[in-house]
PDB file of C-alpha atoms in Angstrom:
ATOM      1  CA  GLY A   1      -0.236  -1.399  19.379  1.00 54.00           C
ATOM      2  CA  ARG A   2       1.925  -2.689  22.182  1.00 62.00           C
ATOM      3  CA  SER A   3       3.122  -5.900  20.586  1.00 62.00           C
ATOM      4  CA  ASP A   4       6.792  -6.763  20.573  1.00 66.00           C
ATOM      5  CA  SER A   5       8.508  -5.849  17.294  1.00 63.00           C
ATOM      6  CA  PRO A   6      12.248  -6.158  17.853  1.00 59.00           C
ATOM      7  CA  GLY A   7      14.428  -4.091  15.596  1.00 64.00           C
ATOM      8  CA  LEU A   8      11.574  -2.113  14.048  1.00 67.00           C
ATOM      9  CA  ASP A   9      10.658   1.501  14.655  1.00 72.00           C
ATOM     10  CA  ALA A  10       7.554   3.496  13.706  1.00 68.00           C
ATOM     11  CA  ALA A  11       9.043   4.351  10.292  1.00 73.00           C
ATOM     12  CA  SER A  12       8.984   0.636   9.441  1.00 73.00           C
ATOM     13  CA  TYR A  13       5.194   0.854   9.470  1.00 76.00           C
ATOM     14  CA  SER A  14       4.850   4.068   7.471  1.00 84.00           C
ATOM     15  CA  ILE A  15       2.653   4.231   4.398  1.00 87.00           C
ATOM     16  CA  ASP A  16       5.729   4.816   2.218  1.00 91.00           C
ATOM     17  CA  ALA A  17       7.513   1.745   3.585  1.00 91.00           C
ATOM     18  CA  SER A  18       4.354  -0.348   3.295  1.00 92.00           C
ATOM     19  CA  VAL A  19       3.646   0.734  -0.298  1.00 95.00           C
ATOM     20  CA  THR A  20       7.248  -0.137  -1.181  1.00 94.00           C
ATOM     21  CA  ALA A  21       6.739  -3.577   0.384  1.00 94.00           C
ATOM     22  CA  LEU A  22       3.457  -3.968  -1.548  1.00 95.00           C
ATOM     23  CA  ALA A  23       5.244  -3.045  -4.781  1.00 94.00           C
ATOM     24  CA  ASP A  24       7.819  -5.767  -4.064  1.00 94.00           C
ATOM     25  CA  VAL A  25       5.024  -8.325  -3.590  1.00 93.00           C
ATOM     26  CA  VAL A  26       3.345  -7.251  -6.841  1.00 92.00           C
ATOM     27  CA  ASP A  27       6.661  -7.465  -8.713  1.00 89.00           C
ATOM     28  CA  GLN A  28       7.243 -10.986  -7.358  1.00 89.00           C
ATOM     29  CA  ALA A  29       3.677 -12.063  -8.183  1.00 87.00           C
ATOM     30  CA  LEU A  30       3.986 -10.866 -11.788  1.00 86.00           C
ATOM     31  CA  PRO A  31       7.542 -11.960 -12.629  1.00 74.00           C
ATOM     32  CA  GLY A  32       6.902 -12.766 -16.285  1.00 65.00           C
ATOM     33  CA  ALA A  33       4.796  -9.696 -16.969  1.00 63.00           C
ATOM     34  CA  ALA A  34       6.291  -6.884 -18.956  1.00 61.00           C
ATOM     35  CA  THR A  35       6.598  -3.512 -17.297  1.00 58.00           C
ATOM     36  CA  GLY A  36       3.102  -2.168 -16.923  1.00 61.00           C
ATOM     37  CA  GLY A  37       1.576  -5.579 -16.218  1.00 70.00           C
ATOM     38  CA  ARG A  38      -2.038  -5.148 -15.163  1.00 79.00           C
ATOM     39  CA  PHE A  39      -3.749  -6.814 -12.207  1.00 90.00           C
ATOM     40  CA  HIS A  40      -6.741  -6.449  -9.879  1.00 93.00           C
ATOM     41  CA  LEU A  41      -5.950  -4.981  -6.458  1.00 95.00           C
ATOM     42  CA  LEU A  42      -8.053  -5.556  -3.333  1.00 97.00           C
ATOM     43  CA  GLY A  43      -7.349  -3.894  -0.006  1.00 96.00           C
ATOM     44  CA  GLN A  44      -9.138  -4.368   3.298  1.00 96.00           C
ATOM     45  CA  SER A  45      -8.838  -2.042   6.296  1.00 90.00           C
ATOM     46  CA  TRP A  46      -5.190  -0.910   6.551  1.00 87.00           C
ATOM     47  CA  GLY A  47      -4.508  -2.812   3.343  1.00 93.00           C
ATOM     48  CA  GLY A  48      -7.133  -0.638   1.662  1.00 94.00           C
ATOM     49  CA  ILE A  49      -5.155   2.461   2.513  1.00 91.00           C
ATOM     50  CA  LEU A  50      -2.037   0.877   1.073  1.00 94.00           C
ATOM     51  CA  ALA A  51      -3.875  -0.346  -2.025  1.00 96.00           C
ATOM     52  CA  TYR A  52      -5.352   3.114  -2.605  1.00 94.00           C
ATOM     53  CA  GLU A  53      -1.968   4.793  -2.210  1.00 94.00           C
ATOM     54  CA  TYR A  54      -0.302   2.240  -4.499  1.00 96.00           C
ATOM     55  CA  ALA A  55      -2.956   2.823  -7.186  1.00 95.00           C
ATOM     56  CA  ARG A  56      -2.806   6.614  -6.782  1.00 95.00           C
ATOM     57  CA  ARG A  57       0.950   6.607  -7.242  1.00 96.00           C
ATOM     58  CA  ALA A  58       0.849   4.133 -10.131  1.00 94.00           C
ATOM     59  CA  TYR A  59      -1.693   6.216 -12.046  1.00 93.00           C
ATOM     60  CA  ALA A  60       0.298   9.381 -11.300  1.00 95.00           C
ATOM     61  CA  GLY A  61       3.253   7.816 -13.111  1.00 93.00           C
ATOM     62  CA  ASP A  62       5.461   6.883 -10.136  1.00 94.00           C
ATOM     63  CA  ALA A  63       8.512   5.381 -11.863  1.00 90.00           C
ATOM     64  CA  SER A  64       9.213   3.052  -8.932  1.00 90.00           C
ATOM     65  CA  LEU A  65       5.964   1.157  -9.607  1.00 90.00           C
ATOM     66  CA  THR A  66       6.231  -1.054 -12.661  1.00 86.00           C
ATOM     67  CA  HIS A  67       2.708  -2.526 -12.578  1.00 90.00           C
ATOM     68  CA  VAL A  68      -0.567  -0.576 -12.694  1.00 90.00           C
ATOM     69  CA  PRO A  69      -3.760  -2.069 -11.255  1.00 93.00           C
ATOM     70  CA  MET A  70      -6.648  -2.348 -13.719  1.00 92.00           C
ATOM     71  CA  SER A  71      -9.147  -2.277 -10.866  1.00 94.00           C
ATOM     72  CA  LEU A  72      -9.138  -1.295  -7.206  1.00 95.00           C
ATOM     73  CA  THR A  73     -11.548  -2.679  -4.606  1.00 97.00           C
ATOM     74  CA  LEU A  74     -11.560  -1.265  -1.078  1.00 95.00           C
ATOM     75  CA  ALA A  75     -13.306  -3.061   1.787  1.00 95.00           C
ATOM     76  CA  ASN A  76     -13.722  -1.720   5.310  1.00 92.00           C
ATOM     77  CA  THR A  77     -11.184   0.996   4.554  1.00 89.00           C
ATOM     78  CA  PRO A  78     -10.885   4.254   6.539  1.00 86.00           C
ATOM     79  CA  SER A  79     -11.683   7.358   4.529  1.00 84.00           C
ATOM     80  CA  SER A  80      -8.780   9.477   5.760  1.00 81.00           C
ATOM     81  CA  VAL A  81      -5.135   8.507   5.530  1.00 75.00           C
ATOM     82  CA  ALA A  82      -4.174  11.548   7.604  1.00 82.00           C
ATOM     83  CA  ARG A  83      -6.413  10.423  10.476  1.00 82.00           C
ATOM     84  CA  VAL A  84      -5.039   6.892  10.360  1.00 75.00           C
ATOM     85  CA  GLU A  85      -1.454   8.162  10.391  1.00 75.00           C
ATOM     86  CA  ALA A  86      -2.199  10.498  13.312  1.00 82.00           C
ATOM     87  CA  ALA A  87      -3.887   7.707  15.274  1.00 80.00           C
ATOM     88  CA  ALA A  88      -1.037   5.291  14.527  1.00 74.00           C
ATOM     89  CA  MET A  89       1.476   7.695  16.018  1.00 79.00           C
ATOM     90  CA  THR A  90      -0.362   7.505  19.362  1.00 83.00           C
ATOM     91  CA  LEU A  91       0.077   3.745  19.697  1.00 74.00           C
TER      92      LEU A  91
END
């Protein structure tokens, strides 16, 4: 929580920013796939929160997400995004 991160503020670590970054990684990993390319998504700990949010948005029809996971596996993931966000703001 107290590591040096020059040039970054708390918003850089928000769920929205992180899901956008995850979407970029997925798009790069599936470059030849047509829109709607399917893949398996695994998230652990904080990554589980991001994976869940990515999948939730993809299945809700978020137009910014071009690939929809066909499965979602969460490992060691907190059960409440709101609690994690609140705790993160205290760091």
